[in-house]
XYZ file of C-alpha atoms in Angstrom:
665
model
C 96.089 119.126 91.965
C 96.751 116.009 89.815
C 99.686 113.924 91.082
C 101.534 114.296 87.770
C 101.776 117.154 85.269
C 102.921 116.918 81.657
C 106.217 118.522 82.671
C 106.825 115.593 85.057
C 106.796 113.275 82.047
C 109.485 115.067 80.003
C 112.240 112.960 78.446
C 115.651 114.204 77.281
C 116.126 113.053 73.675
C 119.909 112.997 74.083
C 119.483 109.874 76.214
C 117.343 107.952 73.705
C 118.410 104.488 72.540
C 117.137 102.628 69.437
C 114.513 102.351 68.135
C 115.509 105.864 67.127
C 112.231 106.898 65.486
C 110.274 108.496 68.318
C 106.559 109.099 67.855
C 104.181 111.425 69.642
C 100.393 110.994 69.840
C 97.345 113.084 70.606
C 94.836 110.359 71.456
C 93.343 110.478 67.950
C 96.507 110.607 65.849
C 100.277 110.138 65.877
C 103.248 111.633 64.035
C 107.002 111.047 63.809
C 109.870 113.422 63.099
C 111.952 112.970 59.974
C 115.167 111.270 61.127
C 118.379 113.320 61.150
C 116.531 116.641 60.968
C 115.714 119.404 63.421
C 112.459 120.468 61.769
C 111.479 117.748 59.280
C 108.378 115.609 59.796
C 107.727 112.086 58.568
C 104.694 109.823 58.475
C 101.506 110.270 60.464
C 98.319 108.376 61.254
C 94.894 109.564 62.360
C 92.406 106.727 61.854
C 90.848 106.305 59.384
C 93.582 108.401 57.699
C 97.030 106.932 57.087
C 99.903 108.946 55.603
C 103.020 106.864 56.309
C 104.872 108.259 53.285
C 104.110 111.924 53.952
C 107.219 114.084 54.322
C 107.672 117.727 55.273
C 111.151 119.171 54.836
C 112.278 122.640 55.893
C 114.958 125.048 54.733
C 115.689 128.624 55.810
C 116.597 131.660 53.737
C 118.663 134.118 55.783
C 119.662 137.295 53.929
C 119.699 135.350 50.692
C 121.673 132.380 52.089
C 119.864 129.026 51.851
C 120.305 126.888 54.962
C 119.248 123.264 54.767
C 117.916 121.003 57.500
C 119.122 117.420 57.567
C 122.175 117.764 55.400
C 124.649 114.900 54.857
C 127.211 114.154 57.572
C 130.705 115.556 57.384
C 132.701 118.675 58.152
C 131.898 122.200 57.042
C 128.547 123.834 56.403
C 126.036 120.995 56.681
C 123.040 123.154 57.486
C 121.149 123.135 60.763
C 122.827 120.764 63.215
C 120.855 118.793 65.785
C 121.535 119.794 69.394
C 119.101 117.703 71.450
C 115.537 118.241 72.516
C 112.799 116.721 74.631
C 109.735 114.505 74.324
C 106.595 114.614 76.373
C 103.225 113.012 75.644
C 101.737 116.012 73.802
C 104.734 117.214 71.778
C 108.258 116.681 70.527
C 110.755 119.545 70.829
C 113.989 119.480 68.813
C 116.829 121.967 69.156
C 119.359 122.881 66.503
C 122.182 125.282 65.852
C 123.653 127.016 62.809
C 126.939 128.916 63.176
C 128.816 129.612 59.937
C 130.806 132.357 58.207
C 130.024 133.213 54.589
C 131.158 136.143 52.485
C 132.894 137.563 55.549
C 129.781 137.589 57.729
C 128.703 135.321 60.574
C 125.252 133.824 60.584
C 124.453 132.327 63.976
C 121.003 130.938 64.716
C 119.336 128.904 67.430
C 116.523 126.819 65.902
C 113.785 125.019 67.781
C 110.890 123.009 66.343
C 107.833 121.873 68.297
C 105.870 119.025 66.702
C 102.337 118.443 67.983
C 99.810 115.940 66.577
C 96.291 117.291 66.198
C 93.527 115.973 68.423
C 90.194 115.366 66.696
C 91.552 116.334 63.270
C 93.985 114.478 60.996
C 97.451 115.960 60.796
C 99.857 117.918 62.963
C 101.244 121.331 63.868
C 104.893 122.299 63.463
C 106.093 125.500 65.149
C 109.593 126.650 64.115
C 111.302 129.228 66.308
C 114.487 130.946 65.109
C 116.638 133.204 67.321
C 119.207 135.589 65.881
C 122.526 135.270 67.751
C 124.319 137.944 65.732
C 124.613 141.671 66.397
C 122.879 142.676 63.170
C 119.404 142.450 61.711
C 118.596 139.371 59.603
C 115.862 138.776 57.059
C 114.353 135.280 57.510
C 112.086 133.187 55.273
C 111.046 129.636 56.122
C 110.596 127.322 53.126
C 108.409 124.254 53.797
C 108.276 121.528 51.163
C 105.520 118.937 51.467
C 105.756 115.681 49.520
C 103.014 115.224 46.942
C 101.312 112.306 48.665
C 97.720 111.602 49.517
C 96.309 109.950 52.576
C 95.017 106.411 52.535
C 91.554 105.798 53.948
C 91.685 102.647 56.107
C 88.463 101.443 57.784
C 88.742 101.091 61.558
C 88.163 97.343 61.206
C 91.478 96.968 59.339
C 93.906 98.525 61.828
C 95.798 95.416 62.939
C 99.363 94.487 63.818
C 100.989 95.812 60.623
C 100.870 99.593 60.065
C 98.816 100.643 57.035
C 100.879 101.307 53.927
C 100.664 104.338 51.657
C 97.820 104.818 49.206
C 96.286 107.199 46.711
C 92.579 106.891 47.487
C 92.371 109.481 50.272
C 92.458 113.234 50.597
C 95.389 115.317 49.500
C 97.742 116.479 52.251
C 97.984 120.248 52.510
C 99.956 122.758 54.546
C 98.879 126.155 55.878
C 101.115 128.702 57.587
C 101.029 131.763 59.823
C 103.323 133.708 57.527
C 106.747 132.578 56.355
C 108.869 135.748 56.302
C 109.998 138.089 59.068
C 112.870 140.285 60.207
C 114.987 139.251 63.183
C 116.540 142.017 65.237
C 119.850 141.328 67.018
C 119.002 138.828 69.736
C 115.439 138.661 68.429
C 113.317 135.560 67.919
C 110.358 134.720 65.694
C 108.098 131.698 65.328
C 106.526 130.366 62.145
C 103.654 127.909 62.654
C 102.686 125.358 60.013
C 99.615 123.150 59.943
C 99.640 119.925 57.946
C 96.303 118.205 57.467
C 94.084 116.253 55.156
C 92.346 118.440 52.615
C 88.874 119.381 53.786
C 89.829 118.984 57.449
C 91.458 122.394 57.801
C 92.079 123.718 61.285
C 93.853 126.664 62.859
C 97.381 125.494 63.785
C 98.016 127.430 67.013
C 94.646 126.681 68.710
C 94.848 123.061 67.531
C 98.204 122.667 69.275
C 96.808 124.161 72.469
C 93.849 121.786 72.239
C 96.153 118.755 72.089
C 97.954 119.911 75.220
C 94.653 120.459 77.037
C 93.474 116.994 76.052
C 96.697 115.503 77.389
C 96.428 117.427 80.642
C 92.935 115.995 81.132
C 94.086 112.508 80.180
C 96.993 112.527 82.622
C 94.728 113.834 85.404
C 92.145 111.114 84.723
C 94.485 108.188 84.168
C 96.972 108.924 86.954
C 94.643 110.592 89.450
C 94.418 107.463 91.627
C 97.891 106.079 90.904
C 100.468 106.741 93.629
C 103.527 108.934 93.089
C 106.792 107.100 93.697
C 109.862 108.708 95.257
C 113.015 106.866 96.242
C 116.740 107.084 96.879
C 117.320 103.997 94.679
C 119.014 105.164 91.450
C 116.871 104.632 88.360
C 113.729 103.309 90.059
C 111.668 106.515 89.973
C 112.404 107.158 86.301
C 111.601 103.546 85.426
C 108.265 103.792 87.239
C 107.322 107.030 85.460
C 108.320 105.783 82.030
C 106.310 102.620 82.694
C 103.232 104.764 83.412
C 103.874 106.779 80.258
C 104.023 103.513 78.303
C 100.408 102.964 79.275
C 99.373 106.553 78.578
C 100.586 106.513 74.968
C 98.357 103.469 74.320
C 95.331 105.525 75.431
C 93.088 106.577 72.516
C 89.965 108.677 73.038
C 88.530 108.853 69.542
C 84.718 108.775 69.974
C 84.366 106.619 66.851
C 86.260 103.758 68.551
C 84.375 100.954 70.289
C 85.284 102.244 73.758
C 86.426 105.600 75.082
C 89.169 105.312 75.976
C 90.385 102.514 73.754
C 93.546 100.833 75.061
C 95.651 99.788 72.084
C 98.389 97.193 72.342
C 100.747 99.626 70.587
C 99.597 102.129 67.959
C 102.094 105.001 67.947
C 103.695 103.871 64.682
C 100.318 102.896 63.204
C 100.828 99.202 64.001
C 98.920 97.181 66.602
C 96.333 99.934 66.898
C 94.155 97.112 68.181
C 93.664 95.568 71.599
C 95.045 92.091 72.222
C 93.346 90.375 75.137
C 96.696 88.943 76.239
C 98.569 92.258 76.436
C 95.604 94.243 77.739
C 94.603 92.001 80.627
C 97.590 89.770 81.162
C 100.373 92.129 82.133
C 99.072 94.990 84.283
C 95.408 94.347 85.100
C 95.431 96.017 88.533
C 97.146 99.160 87.332
C 94.900 99.346 84.275
C 91.856 99.107 86.534
C 93.212 101.987 88.634
C 93.818 104.091 85.542
C 90.505 103.388 83.810
C 88.209 103.441 86.819
C 84.712 102.196 86.001
C 85.513 102.338 82.288
C 87.521 99.141 82.664
C 84.175 97.315 82.465
C 83.598 98.781 78.986
C 86.940 97.346 77.908
C 86.013 93.893 79.207
C 82.632 94.091 77.478
C 84.222 95.006 74.150
C 86.534 91.993 74.376
C 83.694 89.629 75.241
C 81.656 90.830 72.291
C 84.416 89.630 69.964
C 84.578 85.863 69.412
C 87.746 84.829 71.234
C 87.540 81.356 69.739
C 88.577 82.896 66.405
C 90.352 86.154 67.300
C 93.259 87.360 69.420
C 92.441 91.076 69.280
C 89.798 93.652 68.501
C 90.198 96.472 65.995
C 89.328 100.027 67.077
C 85.706 99.494 66.027
C 85.413 96.204 67.951
C 85.898 93.895 64.966
C 87.706 90.669 65.849
C 91.164 90.185 64.344
C 93.526 87.244 63.926
C 93.377 83.670 65.162
C 92.413 82.178 68.498
C 95.091 82.885 71.088
C 95.767 80.453 73.888
C 96.157 83.134 76.564
C 93.063 85.225 75.852
C 90.731 83.614 78.392
C 93.206 83.834 81.270
C 94.014 87.455 80.435
C 90.386 88.553 80.479
C 89.700 86.696 83.716
C 92.698 88.495 85.254
C 91.305 91.841 84.126
C 87.879 90.875 85.495
C 89.398 90.018 88.866
C 91.189 93.359 89.027
C 88.010 95.204 88.055
C 85.933 93.320 90.644
C 88.236 94.401 93.446
C 87.334 98.070 93.093
C 83.681 97.784 92.129
C 81.018 95.050 92.294
C 80.616 93.394 88.892
C 77.244 92.304 87.588
C 76.701 88.564 87.935
C 75.688 88.450 84.252
C 79.128 89.728 83.252
C 80.789 86.980 85.287
C 78.549 84.412 83.624
C 79.532 85.725 80.193
C 83.178 85.560 81.179
C 82.654 81.950 82.257
C 80.955 81.115 78.936
C 83.813 82.753 77.016
C 86.391 80.737 78.954
C 84.556 77.481 78.241
C 84.175 78.354 74.541
C 87.881 79.081 74.268
C 88.689 75.821 76.055
C 86.556 73.938 73.553
C 88.410 75.635 70.703
C 91.523 73.649 71.656
C 91.267 69.825 71.718
C 91.820 67.773 74.888
C 95.049 65.831 75.297
C 95.148 62.163 74.343
C 96.005 60.836 77.808
C 93.271 61.954 80.179
C 91.473 64.706 78.313
C 92.161 67.097 81.195
C 94.839 69.214 79.554
C 94.390 71.079 76.277
C 96.452 71.042 73.100
C 96.977 74.738 72.392
C 98.208 74.288 68.845
C 101.361 75.558 67.241
C 103.183 78.877 67.278
C 100.279 80.730 65.634
C 98.264 80.220 68.803
C 101.109 80.501 71.294
C 104.437 82.353 71.398
C 105.239 82.710 67.682
C 108.765 81.353 68.141
C 110.606 80.637 64.894
C 111.562 77.073 65.791
C 109.650 74.076 67.114
C 109.433 74.310 70.876
C 106.854 75.458 73.395
C 103.811 74.095 71.528
C 100.708 71.897 71.770
C 100.271 70.331 75.247
C 102.249 72.739 77.412
C 102.456 73.655 81.090
C 101.525 77.239 80.272
C 98.772 78.148 79.450
C 97.271 74.935 80.831
C 98.251 76.142 84.307
C 96.679 79.547 83.606
C 93.483 77.750 82.623
C 93.391 76.184 86.091
C 93.963 79.608 87.649
C 91.140 81.045 85.547
C 88.649 78.403 86.662
C 89.606 78.947 90.308
C 89.290 82.704 89.875
C 85.891 82.395 88.179
C 84.713 80.486 91.251
C 86.012 83.333 93.416
C 84.279 85.928 91.214
C 81.029 83.951 91.306
C 81.059 83.979 95.103
C 81.694 87.731 95.159
C 79.044 88.598 92.548
C 76.376 85.967 93.200
C 76.747 84.506 89.711
C 75.241 81.033 89.496
C 78.342 79.096 88.475
C 79.289 75.553 89.558
C 81.841 76.809 92.074
C 82.841 73.443 93.563
C 83.162 71.878 90.128
C 85.354 74.746 88.919
C 87.728 74.310 91.833
C 87.869 70.555 91.353
C 88.623 70.994 87.638
C 91.355 73.480 88.453
C 93.042 71.034 90.796
C 92.834 68.192 88.246
C 94.520 70.403 85.652
C 97.312 71.357 88.042
C 97.851 67.710 88.958
C 98.011 66.670 85.294
C 100.406 69.487 84.377
C 102.880 67.976 86.826
C 102.113 64.315 86.114
C 102.203 64.591 82.333
C 104.710 67.353 81.638
C 107.207 67.692 84.477
C 110.544 66.013 83.750
C 112.423 65.178 86.954
C 115.689 64.416 85.206
C 115.968 67.768 83.461
C 114.130 69.756 86.118
C 111.896 71.372 83.498
C 108.555 71.009 81.744
C 108.234 69.085 78.508
C 105.806 70.102 75.803
C 104.139 67.248 73.932
C 103.189 67.228 70.256
C 100.198 65.229 68.881
C 102.470 62.462 67.556
C 103.954 61.926 71.019
C 107.187 63.796 70.349
C 108.271 65.943 73.301
C 110.422 69.049 73.519
C 112.415 70.477 76.386
C 112.095 74.143 75.492
C 113.506 76.320 78.247
C 110.980 79.097 77.680
C 110.253 81.850 80.168
C 106.617 80.698 79.964
C 107.404 77.973 82.501
C 107.497 80.659 85.186
C 103.906 81.554 84.320
C 102.954 78.004 85.306
C 104.725 78.711 88.586
C 102.791 81.959 89.034
C 99.505 80.208 88.246
C 99.980 77.890 91.216
C 100.694 74.634 89.384
C 104.052 73.890 91.032
C 104.495 72.109 94.375
C 107.303 73.531 96.555
C 110.070 71.188 95.379
C 109.282 71.792 91.704
C 108.996 75.533 92.280
C 112.437 75.552 93.909
C 113.909 73.648 90.958
C 112.436 76.101 88.454
C 113.628 79.136 90.382
C 117.216 77.844 90.277
C 117.143 78.456 86.516
C 116.801 82.202 87.128
C 120.519 82.877 87.085
C 123.117 84.704 84.993
C 124.073 82.832 81.847
C 120.661 81.150 81.653
C 117.608 83.424 81.931
C 119.385 86.488 83.331
C 121.395 88.979 81.316
C 122.958 92.157 82.598
C 120.118 94.223 81.091
C 117.074 92.012 81.506
C 115.852 88.467 81.025
C 116.008 86.125 78.069
C 112.768 84.657 76.769
C 114.638 81.381 76.212
C 117.508 80.248 78.417
C 120.884 80.895 76.839
C 121.782 77.339 77.911
C 119.089 75.897 75.604
C 121.102 75.071 72.480
C 118.109 73.927 70.424
C 115.779 76.878 70.959
C 117.861 79.926 71.910
C 118.519 82.399 69.093
C 119.453 86.068 68.816
C 117.269 87.186 65.900
C 113.788 86.970 67.459
C 114.312 88.365 70.929
C 110.578 88.644 71.579
C 110.120 84.973 72.500
C 113.182 83.075 71.272
C 116.067 84.382 73.359
C 118.688 87.146 73.756
C 115.990 89.420 75.144
C 112.276 89.366 75.787
C 108.902 90.980 75.336
C 108.919 94.106 77.461
C 106.439 92.791 80.045
C 108.394 89.627 80.823
C 111.202 90.849 83.108
C 108.938 92.795 85.498
C 106.355 90.001 85.436
C 109.049 87.508 86.403
C 110.055 89.832 89.247
C 106.400 90.040 90.301
C 106.104 86.243 90.263
C 109.081 86.028 92.613
C 107.730 88.735 94.926
C 104.416 86.879 95.098
C 106.343 83.821 96.299
C 108.316 85.778 98.906
C 111.568 85.597 96.905
C 112.234 89.275 97.520
C 115.994 89.339 96.974
C 115.838 87.506 93.650
C 112.813 89.547 92.556
C 114.758 92.761 93.072
C 117.762 91.279 91.272
C 115.542 90.688 88.236
C 113.855 94.103 88.269
C 117.036 96.127 88.820
C 118.390 94.765 85.525
C 115.797 96.715 83.522
C 115.931 100.029 85.381
C 118.200 101.381 82.616
C 115.118 101.523 80.381
C 113.675 104.417 82.376
C 116.720 106.537 81.547
C 116.819 105.713 77.846
C 113.252 105.425 76.507
C 110.416 107.972 76.598
C 108.073 104.942 76.510
C 108.974 101.262 76.367
C 109.247 99.418 73.024
C 107.772 96.020 72.201
C 110.881 94.108 73.267
C 114.492 94.711 74.242
C 117.802 92.914 74.517
C 119.038 91.446 77.782
C 122.789 91.339 77.138
C 123.117 94.944 76.004
C 121.045 98.082 76.527
C 118.820 98.651 73.543
C 116.119 97.241 71.296
C 115.928 96.247 67.629
C 116.122 99.376 65.495
C 113.303 98.263 63.208
C 110.714 95.571 62.624
C 109.051 95.894 66.013
C 106.344 98.108 67.458
C 107.599 101.386 68.869
C 105.492 101.140 72.036
C 103.538 98.496 73.915
C 100.862 98.405 76.634
C 102.881 95.739 78.466
C 105.285 98.540 79.353
C 102.877 99.118 82.265
C 104.096 95.873 83.824
C 107.040 97.639 85.448
C 104.782 99.852 87.546
C 102.448 96.883 88.177
C 105.350 94.858 89.566
C 106.407 97.715 91.831
C 102.876 98.246 93.155
C 101.702 94.653 93.530
C 105.109 93.059 94.081
C 107.541 95.320 95.922
C 104.776 97.313 97.642
C 102.651 94.171 97.993
C 99.201 95.500 97.037
C 96.737 92.595 96.977
C 93.278 93.714 95.785
C 90.565 91.070 96.339
C 87.269 90.509 94.496
C 85.377 91.147 97.738
C 86.660 94.740 97.662
C 89.259 94.348 100.384
C 92.868 95.420 99.997
C 95.732 93.666 101.730
C 99.206 95.183 101.642
C 102.401 93.273 102.385
C 105.461 95.292 101.320
C 108.754 93.505 100.706
C 111.637 95.811 101.662
C 114.790 95.825 99.546
C 118.286 96.495 100.813
C 118.914 98.976 97.975
C 117.043 101.839 99.655
C 113.749 103.422 100.647
C 110.657 103.610 98.441
C 107.691 105.874 99.111
C 104.363 105.522 97.308
C 101.934 108.305 98.135
C 98.416 109.074 96.998
C 97.063 105.655 96.016
C 93.268 105.976 95.881
C 91.409 102.701 96.347
C 87.637 102.607 96.863
C 87.686 106.183 98.108
C 90.547 105.705 100.602
C 93.894 107.462 100.219
C 96.834 105.212 100.991
C 100.529 106.014 101.525
C 103.231 103.349 101.789
C 106.791 103.849 102.997
C 109.176 100.909 102.520
C 112.586 101.173 104.171
C 115.201 98.384 104.100
C 114.286 97.302 107.638
C 110.652 98.302 108.027
C 107.489 99.508 106.298
C 104.540 101.702 107.161
C 101.050 101.817 105.659
C 98.863 104.871 106.229
C 95.176 105.011 105.246
C 93.417 108.395 105.258
C 96.171 109.728 107.498
C 95.983 106.872 110.026
C 98.896 104.451 110.413
C 97.870 100.766 110.423
C 99.724 97.911 112.065
C 100.371 94.647 110.221
C 98.863 91.384 111.366
C 100.881 88.353 112.524
C 101.592 87.343 108.918
C 102.881 90.801 108.014
C 99.817 91.826 105.985
C 98.058 95.129 106.557
C 94.296 95.086 105.987
C 94.134 98.539 104.421
C 90.553 98.415 103.111
C 87.761 96.201 104.470
C 85.549 94.046 102.217
C 82.427 95.663 100.770
C 80.300 93.471 103.027
C 81.872 95.168 106.069
C 80.963 98.565 104.617
C 77.364 97.432 104.264
C 77.290 96.189 107.854
C 78.899 99.341 109.186
């Protein structure tokens, strides 16, 4: 039996916070409900088809009385009234009620719509169930009205950050039905099924809906088959973990026309960012993504390497490079390579190509004017996309990540036999770390400066400084100084972390929460917690992570960014979902539970108990071993294939031996 079923991933829509437009995907297409309706349907996408302006509205005729759906607010008869519902990966269920007297007679109906995107065909299925709550027979007719729009045909190479707009060059949108009229006996119920699709791509609505569910069942079994199930007595943690996993699942596309199957989009549910950014894909949850993809993670790495990272930050669904060079791309891909190498031996040629890509990206950015060791990573187009001058040009991060990448490439070369200059890579990495501190650390302020080409420097209190800490660039005293900034009123809010310290008057703002303050990109809070766990700062790490547990109760999947001083996210202008939502589960697995996969195939585990309660992770599958971890406030236990293992003197459990030991044994 798979560890998770679709029913385990249900979400109660009554708990949803903005962004209020909730999408549902099939793996080849997505669709959204029409806001403020029980049955209405809005835009949909099924590459290469885009129909963002398509609208399906519904009304009912009951014994000659017209009942609307989505009427204006106010008292009295306003049509079908929303009464909740549920989301799960394969469908969106909305409940409604109608209870009104007219002409001396009561009409009382329970209405339920089930919206399912088609898999393998453009369009969706809408099933409308109506139950008669009166004691007399009712004659029912469902009236669908489809807007007179056409699809837009958008080549796969053009699906970038911005969702495609409407157009008139594609197929007409049509609707088919299973019959619109019926008689409802007292207490009786009937279902009308509608199929909306591009003309010429006609399917059978009911079987198409069942096919989508089957595809999702297979996807969940494949993607989560080796991922452990979490149970705990800590309020909110289990839901947060599950919703984090779902955030990865809804980025999973299995259209055979895409460059890889599956294709892991950065976002995609709302038609935007149906492309794969190297930074998001490899930089936030590489170990978890490797678990979910299995051997197919290598295909993802290959597809990224085939694009020219010196000119592009992402690949479109067909593998075409998009955008400008991004400063973090090399580090992100090396991180994904390291995670992939832990579970399977990587070909030495792949490691060499990764090395060549890292060097090419380094050469894309000019050396600094002092020693030539650090790199000038350009302005906001290549970095964080803040709206003011700040963390730009010669910066601690990603220069520190570049050092980590070179060190890791040396490690990967030793594991794979790739003929790389291992000693030289390690020496270069150390020089970079030394120069990050010598050139950019400011003792007086206790923070890193960023230096512009004209010599001007900025003290931008960006959360990116903690990535330099994670990359190993900070000696103990500097690390301690940085960590002191992780406090309420600076980087910590009641509901998360701020991408810029609230104490930074020059750079903090509330309009661009992604990277400029008042909130952060969704992967940042759990990654900060992970950084602290990796340094043994368990209490502070938990203090950071607990601040975002509310998200598991209020989102079916995590949005691009969210506020830190209030629960919620911007209602518009951002992507509805993001692959970095996986970072929450990554932080729990590799931080709290202390999983440490190594390129030699070994797995060390060093859990870090929290006073808040007990956490159990059962069913982790790593290189064919099944691992269970129990973490109580005062102890932990690691079991491999049913056998309990004792920790070594340093607290680590060697759960899986290196591949070389397997070969010897």
